[in-house]
Amino acid sequence: LLLAGLAVIACQDSPGPIDPDDGRDLTSARGPDGRSGAPEQIGLARAIAGFGGVFVARDGAPVVYLTDPGRLDAARGPLAGYLQRHGLDAAQLRVERAAFELAQLDRWFLAASPALLSQAGVVFLDLDESGNQLTIGISDPGAERAIRATLSRLRIPEAAYALVPSDTLEFVETLRD
């Protein structure tokens, strides 16, 4: 009974963003093809010039990143169905200037994943739609130089990623346990 209760708690969705500075993104987990986990948003990137991602702000309003915020009216059409499927009001849509297009971030994510996730000190790599960047969790500040060198070798600009302190992942039990 205790294990069943823990399983229910572990499987519940978080009620909101974990980081108070970030909104929640609207993407699923990593896809079976290893993509960044943003298949719907990658589809939007094909339909919207300069699309940098969409997320829900802390106040519940949808926010879209565009490299040219003046193109918001052109983006509203392709975004309308997406927002509706996620229970969001397109009339509340806000725009922020994107430094990077989501398609570019996705390419960098795919290039960086094998190189970084096999590197000592890297805990996770995320394509963060709410930050318009890659977020890299590091457990060892001493590994930062090597991580930055890897990213530089992959020609990923410093402005496209954030290194954040993170505890190492420790697997306590598996379903087999």
Backbone as numpy.savetxt, mean C-alpha at the origin, in Angstrom:
# Nx Ny Nz CAx CAy CAz Cx Cy Cz
-12.48 -24.46 22.77 -13.31 -23.26 22.77 -12.44 -22.00 22.77
-11.37 -22.02 23.58 -10.45 -20.89 23.62 -9.81 -20.66 22.25
-9.39 -21.76 21.59 -8.78 -21.63 20.28 -9.77 -21.09 19.26
-11.01 -21.50 19.34 -12.02 -21.00 18.41 -12.23 -19.50 18.62
-12.25 -19.07 19.87 -12.40 -17.63 20.16 -11.23 -16.83 19.64
-10.02 -17.35 19.82 -8.83 -16.66 19.31 -8.85 -16.60 17.79
-9.30 -17.66 17.15 -9.37 -17.66 15.68 -10.34 -16.61 15.18
-11.48 -16.46 15.85 -12.46 -15.45 15.45 -11.88 -14.06 15.61
-11.22 -13.80 16.73 -10.62 -12.49 16.97 -9.54 -12.21 15.95
-8.71 -13.19 15.65 -7.60 -12.99 14.70 -8.09 -12.72 13.29
-9.25 -13.23 12.94 -9.75 -13.07 11.58 -10.62 -11.83 11.39
-10.91 -11.11 12.45 -11.73 -9.91 12.31 -10.95 -8.79 11.66
-11.65 -7.99 10.84 -11.04 -6.84 10.21 -10.83 -5.74 11.22
-9.76 -4.99 11.03 -9.49 -3.83 11.86 -10.54 -2.77 11.58
-11.05 -2.06 12.59 -12.08 -1.07 12.37 -11.58 0.19 11.67
-10.30 0.39 11.56 -9.80 1.61 10.94 -8.32 1.52 10.75
-7.71 2.63 10.39 -6.27 2.63 10.15 -5.49 2.36 11.43
-4.37 1.72 11.26 -3.51 1.42 12.39 -2.61 2.62 12.69
-2.07 3.22 11.67 -1.19 4.37 11.83 -2.05 5.63 11.78
-2.01 6.49 12.79 -2.88 7.65 12.80 -2.60 8.64 11.68
-1.44 8.55 11.04 -1.12 9.48 9.96 -1.59 8.97 8.60
-1.94 7.70 8.52 -2.34 7.12 7.25 -3.82 6.76 7.27
-4.44 6.83 6.10 -5.78 6.30 5.95 -5.66 4.83 5.65
-6.78 4.18 5.45 -6.70 2.77 5.08 -6.77 2.66 3.58
-6.00 1.74 3.03 -6.06 1.58 1.59 -7.25 0.69 1.25
-7.56 0.61 0.00 -8.73 -0.14 -0.45 -8.32 -1.35 -1.26
-7.20 -1.93 -0.94 -6.71 -3.04 -1.75 -6.82 -4.34 -0.99
-6.73 -5.41 -1.73 -6.73 -6.74 -1.14 -5.29 -7.13 -0.80
-5.13 -8.31 -0.27 -3.79 -8.82 0.01 -3.07 -9.10 -1.31
-1.81 -9.44 -1.24 -1.04 -9.73 -2.44 -1.77 -10.78 -3.26
-1.82 -10.54 -4.53 -2.54 -11.44 -5.43 -1.77 -12.72 -5.67
-2.45 -13.72 -6.25 -1.79 -15.00 -6.50 -0.67 -14.88 -7.52
-0.68 -13.82 -8.32 0.38 -13.62 -9.30 1.55 -12.86 -8.71
1.50 -12.55 -7.39 2.59 -11.85 -6.74 2.54 -10.34 -6.92
1.51 -9.83 -7.58 1.40 -8.40 -7.80 1.27 -7.71 -6.45
1.27 -6.41 -6.49 1.27 -5.61 -5.27 0.03 -5.80 -4.44
-1.00 -6.42 -4.96 -2.21 -6.61 -4.20 -3.25 -5.55 -4.51
-3.01 -4.77 -5.54 -3.92 -3.70 -5.88 -4.49 -3.90 -7.29
-5.07 -5.09 -7.58 -5.52 -5.32 -8.96 -6.57 -4.32 -9.42
-7.53 -3.99 -8.56 -8.54 -3.00 -8.95 -7.89 -1.64 -9.19
-6.97 -1.28 -8.32 -6.33 0.02 -8.46 -5.39 0.04 -9.67
-4.77 -1.07 -10.00 -3.95 -1.12 -11.21 -4.85 -0.93 -12.42
-6.05 -1.49 -12.38 -7.02 -1.26 -13.45 -7.37 0.22 -13.57
-7.55 0.88 -12.44 -7.83 2.33 -12.45 -6.65 3.09 -13.04
-5.44 2.62 -12.77 -4.24 3.29 -13.30 -4.22 3.24 -14.82
-4.78 2.19 -15.39 -4.85 2.09 -16.85 -5.89 3.06 -17.42
-6.92 3.36 -16.63 -8.02 4.21 -17.11 -7.84 5.69 -16.78
-6.99 6.01 -15.79 -6.86 7.39 -15.32 -5.42 7.84 -15.47
-5.19 8.82 -16.30 -3.83 9.36 -16.48 -3.33 9.97 -15.18
-2.13 9.59 -14.77 -1.51 10.16 -13.58 -2.06 9.65 -12.27
-2.75 8.50 -12.29 -3.35 7.93 -11.08 -2.28 7.42 -10.13
-2.34 7.87 -8.87 -1.36 7.46 -7.88 -1.91 6.59 -6.77
-3.20 6.28 -6.80 -3.81 5.44 -5.77 -5.02 6.13 -5.17
-5.82 5.35 -4.46 -6.99 5.88 -3.78 -7.08 5.21 -2.41
-7.51 5.96 -1.43 -7.61 5.44 -0.06 -8.70 6.19 0.67
-9.02 5.73 1.88 -10.02 6.38 2.71 -9.29 7.14 3.81
-9.56 8.44 3.91 -8.95 9.27 4.95 -9.57 8.96 6.30
-8.95 9.44 7.35 -9.45 9.19 8.71 -10.88 9.68 8.90
-11.28 10.71 8.16 -12.64 11.23 8.31 -13.64 10.45 7.46
-13.20 9.40 6.77 -14.09 8.55 5.99 -14.24 8.97 4.54
-13.65 10.08 4.15 -13.76 10.55 2.77 -12.75 9.84 1.88
-13.17 9.49 0.66 -12.20 8.90 -0.29 -11.26 9.99 -0.80
-10.00 9.60 -0.96 -8.98 10.52 -1.46 -8.27 9.84 -2.61
-8.11 10.55 -3.71 -7.39 10.02 -4.86 -6.10 10.82 -5.04
-5.03 10.12 -5.31 -3.76 10.75 -5.68 -3.72 10.86 -7.19
-3.42 12.08 -7.69 -3.22 12.30 -9.12 -1.95 13.13 -9.29
-1.16 12.80 -10.29 0.05 13.60 -10.53 -0.32 15.01 -10.96
-1.50 15.16 -11.57 -2.03 16.47 -11.93 -3.42 16.59 -11.32
-3.53 17.21 -10.12 -4.83 17.32 -9.46 -5.90 18.02 -10.30
-5.49 18.78 -11.30 -6.44 19.43 -12.19 -7.22 18.46 -13.05
-6.81 17.21 -13.07 -7.50 16.18 -13.86 -8.54 15.42 -13.05
-8.93 15.95 -11.90 -9.90 15.27 -11.05 -11.21 15.01 -11.78
-11.71 15.97 -12.51 -12.98 15.77 -13.21 -12.90 14.59 -14.18
-11.79 14.44 -14.87 -11.62 13.32 -15.79 -11.52 11.99 -15.05
-11.05 12.02 -13.80 -10.90 10.80 -13.01 -12.21 10.36 -12.36
-13.14 11.27 -12.17 -14.38 10.96 -11.46 -15.16 9.81 -12.10
-15.24 9.79 -13.43 -16.00 8.74 -14.12 -15.46 7.34 -13.81
-14.18 7.08 -14.08 -13.63 5.76 -13.79 -13.67 5.41 -12.29
-13.58 6.41 -11.43 -13.58 6.15 -9.99 -14.97 5.88 -9.42
-16.03 6.37 -10.08 -17.38 6.30 -9.52 -17.80 4.87 -9.16
-17.66 3.93 -10.09 -18.05 2.56 -9.82 -17.20 1.91 -8.74
-15.92 2.18 -8.79 -14.99 1.65 -7.78 -15.39 2.10 -6.38
-15.64 3.41 -6.24 -16.01 3.96 -4.93 -17.34 3.38 -4.47
-18.29 3.26 -5.38 -19.59 2.70 -5.03 -19.46 1.26 -4.55
-18.64 0.45 -5.22 -18.43 -0.95 -4.79 -17.86 -1.03 -3.39
-17.15 0.01 -2.98 -16.56 0.03 -1.64 -17.41 0.83 -0.64
-18.63 1.17 -1.05 -19.56 1.86 -0.15 -19.17 3.30 0.14
-18.50 3.95 -0.80 -18.04 5.32 -0.58 -18.80 6.29 -1.47
-18.96 7.50 -1.00 -19.68 8.54 -1.71 -18.72 9.31 -2.61
-18.92 9.20 -3.92 -18.04 9.88 -4.88 -18.12 11.40 -4.73
-19.23 11.91 -4.19 -19.36 13.36 -4.00 -18.37 13.88 -2.94
-17.90 13.00 -2.07 -16.94 13.39 -1.03 -15.49 13.26 -1.49
-15.28 12.82 -2.72 -13.93 12.56 -3.23 -13.05 13.81 -3.16
-11.87 13.62 -2.59 -10.86 14.69 -2.54 -9.66 14.24 -3.34
-8.82 15.22 -3.72 -7.63 14.91 -4.51 -6.40 15.44 -3.80
-5.32 14.68 -3.90 -4.00 15.11 -3.42 -3.02 14.87 -4.56
-1.98 15.70 -4.60 -0.96 15.57 -5.64 -0.10 14.33 -5.37
0.01 13.50 -6.39 0.84 12.30 -6.31 2.24 12.62 -6.83
3.22 12.12 -6.14 4.59 12.23 -6.64 4.85 11.14 -7.68
4.13 10.01 -7.55 4.38 8.86 -8.41 3.07 8.25 -8.87
3.07 7.74 -10.09 1.93 6.99 -10.57 1.93 5.61 -9.92
0.76 5.08 -9.66 0.64 3.77 -9.02 1.29 2.67 -9.86
1.17 2.77 -11.17 1.79 1.76 -12.03 3.31 1.73 -11.84
3.93 2.89 -11.67 5.38 2.94 -11.43 5.72 2.34 -10.07
4.93 2.70 -9.05 5.15 2.13 -7.72 5.02 0.61 -7.76
4.06 0.11 -8.51 3.87 -1.33 -8.63 5.08 -1.98 -9.29
5.62 -1.36 -10.33 6.82 -1.91 -10.98 8.00 -1.94 -10.01
8.16 -0.86 -9.23 9.25 -0.83 -8.24 9.02 -1.88 -7.16
7.78 -2.05 -6.75 7.46 -3.06 -5.74 7.87 -4.45 -6.24
7.49 -4.76 -7.46 7.82 -6.07 -8.03 9.32 -6.27 -8.18
10.03 -5.22 -8.55 11.49 -5.32 -8.71 12.18 -5.44 -7.35
11.67 -4.72 -6.36 12.33 -4.68 -5.06 12.02 -5.89 -4.18
10.86 -6.50 -4.36 10.44 -7.58 -3.46 11.47 -8.69 -3.30
11.93 -9.34 -4.38 12.87 -10.44 -4.15 14.20 -9.96 -3.56
14.66 -8.80 -4.00 15.96 -8.30 -3.52 15.88 -7.90 -2.05
14.82 -7.23 -1.65 14.73 -6.74 -0.27 14.31 -7.81 0.72
13.32 -8.62 0.35 12.79 -9.59 1.30 13.78 -10.70 1.63
14.84 -10.83 0.85 15.88 -11.81 1.17 17.05 -11.15 1.91
16.93 -9.86 2.14 18.01 -9.10 2.76 17.84 -9.04 4.28
18.94 -9.20 5.01 18.91 -9.12 6.47 18.39 -7.77 6.92
17.52 -7.78 7.91 16.99 -6.55 8.48 15.69 -6.07 7.87
15.26 -6.65 6.76 14.00 -6.25 6.14 12.89 -7.17 6.66
11.85 -6.55 7.21 10.73 -7.30 7.78 9.57 -7.38 6.79
9.28 -6.29 6.11 8.18 -6.29 5.15 8.40 -5.21 4.10
7.66 -5.34 3.00 7.64 -4.35 1.93 6.18 -4.17 1.55
5.73 -2.92 1.44 4.33 -2.64 1.14 4.23 -1.53 0.11
3.33 -1.69 -0.86 2.97 -0.60 -1.74 1.86 0.14 -1.01
2.19 1.28 -0.47 1.27 2.03 0.39 0.51 3.07 -0.43
-0.72 2.72 -0.82 -1.52 3.63 -1.63 -1.88 4.91 -0.86
-2.00 4.82 0.46 -2.37 6.01 1.23 -1.19 6.96 1.42
0.01 6.50 1.12 1.19 7.35 1.21 1.84 7.63 -0.13
1.33 7.00 -1.19 1.89 7.14 -2.53 3.38 6.83 -2.54
3.72 5.69 -1.92 5.12 5.30 -1.82 5.22 3.82 -1.45
6.43 3.31 -1.45 6.71 1.99 -0.90 7.09 2.19 0.55
6.66 1.30 1.40 7.05 1.34 2.81 7.81 0.06 3.12
8.98 0.22 3.71 9.85 -0.91 4.00 10.09 -0.95 5.51
9.65 -2.04 6.13 9.86 -2.22 7.56 11.23 -2.82 7.80
12.01 -2.17 8.68 13.35 -2.68 8.97 13.49 -2.91 10.47
14.09 -4.04 10.81 14.27 -4.41 12.21 15.64 -4.02 12.74
16.57 -3.75 11.85 17.94 -3.44 12.25 18.40 -2.16 11.58
18.50 -1.05 12.35 18.95 0.21 11.75 20.32 0.09 11.08
21.12 -0.87 11.51 22.43 -1.08 10.90 22.34 -1.60 9.47
21.18 -2.12 9.08 21.01 -2.64 7.73 20.54 -1.55 6.76
20.25 -0.37 7.27 19.68 0.69 6.44 20.57 1.04 5.25
21.86 1.11 5.46 22.77 1.48 4.36 22.70 0.46 3.22
22.72 -0.82 3.57 22.65 -1.87 2.54 21.29 -1.86 1.84
20.23 -1.57 2.58 18.89 -1.51 1.99 18.83 -0.35 1.00
19.33 0.80 1.40 19.34 1.96 0.51 20.19 1.68 -0.74
21.29 0.97 -0.57 22.15 0.63 -1.72 21.39 -0.29 -2.70
20.65 -1.24 -2.16 19.85 -2.12 -3.01 18.81 -1.32 -3.79
18.12 -0.42 -3.10 17.10 0.40 -3.76 17.73 1.32 -4.81
18.90 1.84 -4.52 19.60 2.69 -5.48 20.00 1.89 -6.72
20.51 0.67 -6.50 20.88 -0.20 -7.61 19.67 -0.51 -8.49
18.48 -0.58 -7.89 17.25 -0.83 -8.64 16.67 0.45 -9.24
17.38 1.56 -9.01 16.98 2.88 -9.53 15.62 3.34 -8.99
15.40 3.04 -7.72 14.19 3.51 -7.04 14.58 4.76 -6.27
14.00 5.90 -6.61 14.40 7.15 -5.95 14.03 7.16 -4.46
14.85 7.86 -3.68 14.61 7.94 -2.23 13.23 8.48 -1.90
12.72 9.39 -2.72 11.39 9.97 -2.47 10.27 8.95 -2.65
10.57 7.80 -3.26 9.54 6.79 -3.54 9.38 5.77 -2.42
10.18 5.87 -1.37 10.06 4.88 -0.30 10.32 5.51 1.06
9.81 4.81 2.08 10.06 5.19 3.47 10.53 3.95 4.20
11.60 4.10 4.97 12.07 3.03 5.83 11.50 3.28 7.22
10.81 2.30 7.76 10.18 2.46 9.06 10.66 1.36 10.00
10.92 1.72 11.26 11.32 0.70 12.23 10.20 -0.33 12.40
10.59 -1.58 12.51 9.60 -2.64 12.67 10.20 -3.77 13.50
9.37 -4.35 14.32 9.80 -5.54 15.04 9.89 -6.70 14.06
10.76 -7.63 14.34 10.85 -8.81 13.50 9.59 -9.64 13.69
9.22 -10.37 12.67 8.07 -11.25 12.77 8.51 -12.53 13.44
7.75 -12.93 14.43 8.07 -14.16 15.13 6.85 -15.06 15.07
7.00 -16.18 14.39 5.88 -17.11 14.26 5.83 -17.97 15.51
4.76 -17.82 16.26 4.60 -18.55 17.52 3.99 -19.91 17.26
2.92 -19.93 16.48 2.23 -21.18 16.19 1.73 -21.12 14.76
1.51 -22.28 14.22 0.89 -22.39 12.91 -0.41 -23.15 13.09
-1.19 -23.28 12.04 -2.44 -24.05 12.12 -2.16 -25.51 12.48
-1.00 -26.01 12.09 -0.65 -27.39 12.43 -0.40 -27.56 13.93
0.01 -26.48 14.60 0.24 -26.55 16.03 -1.10 -26.61 16.75
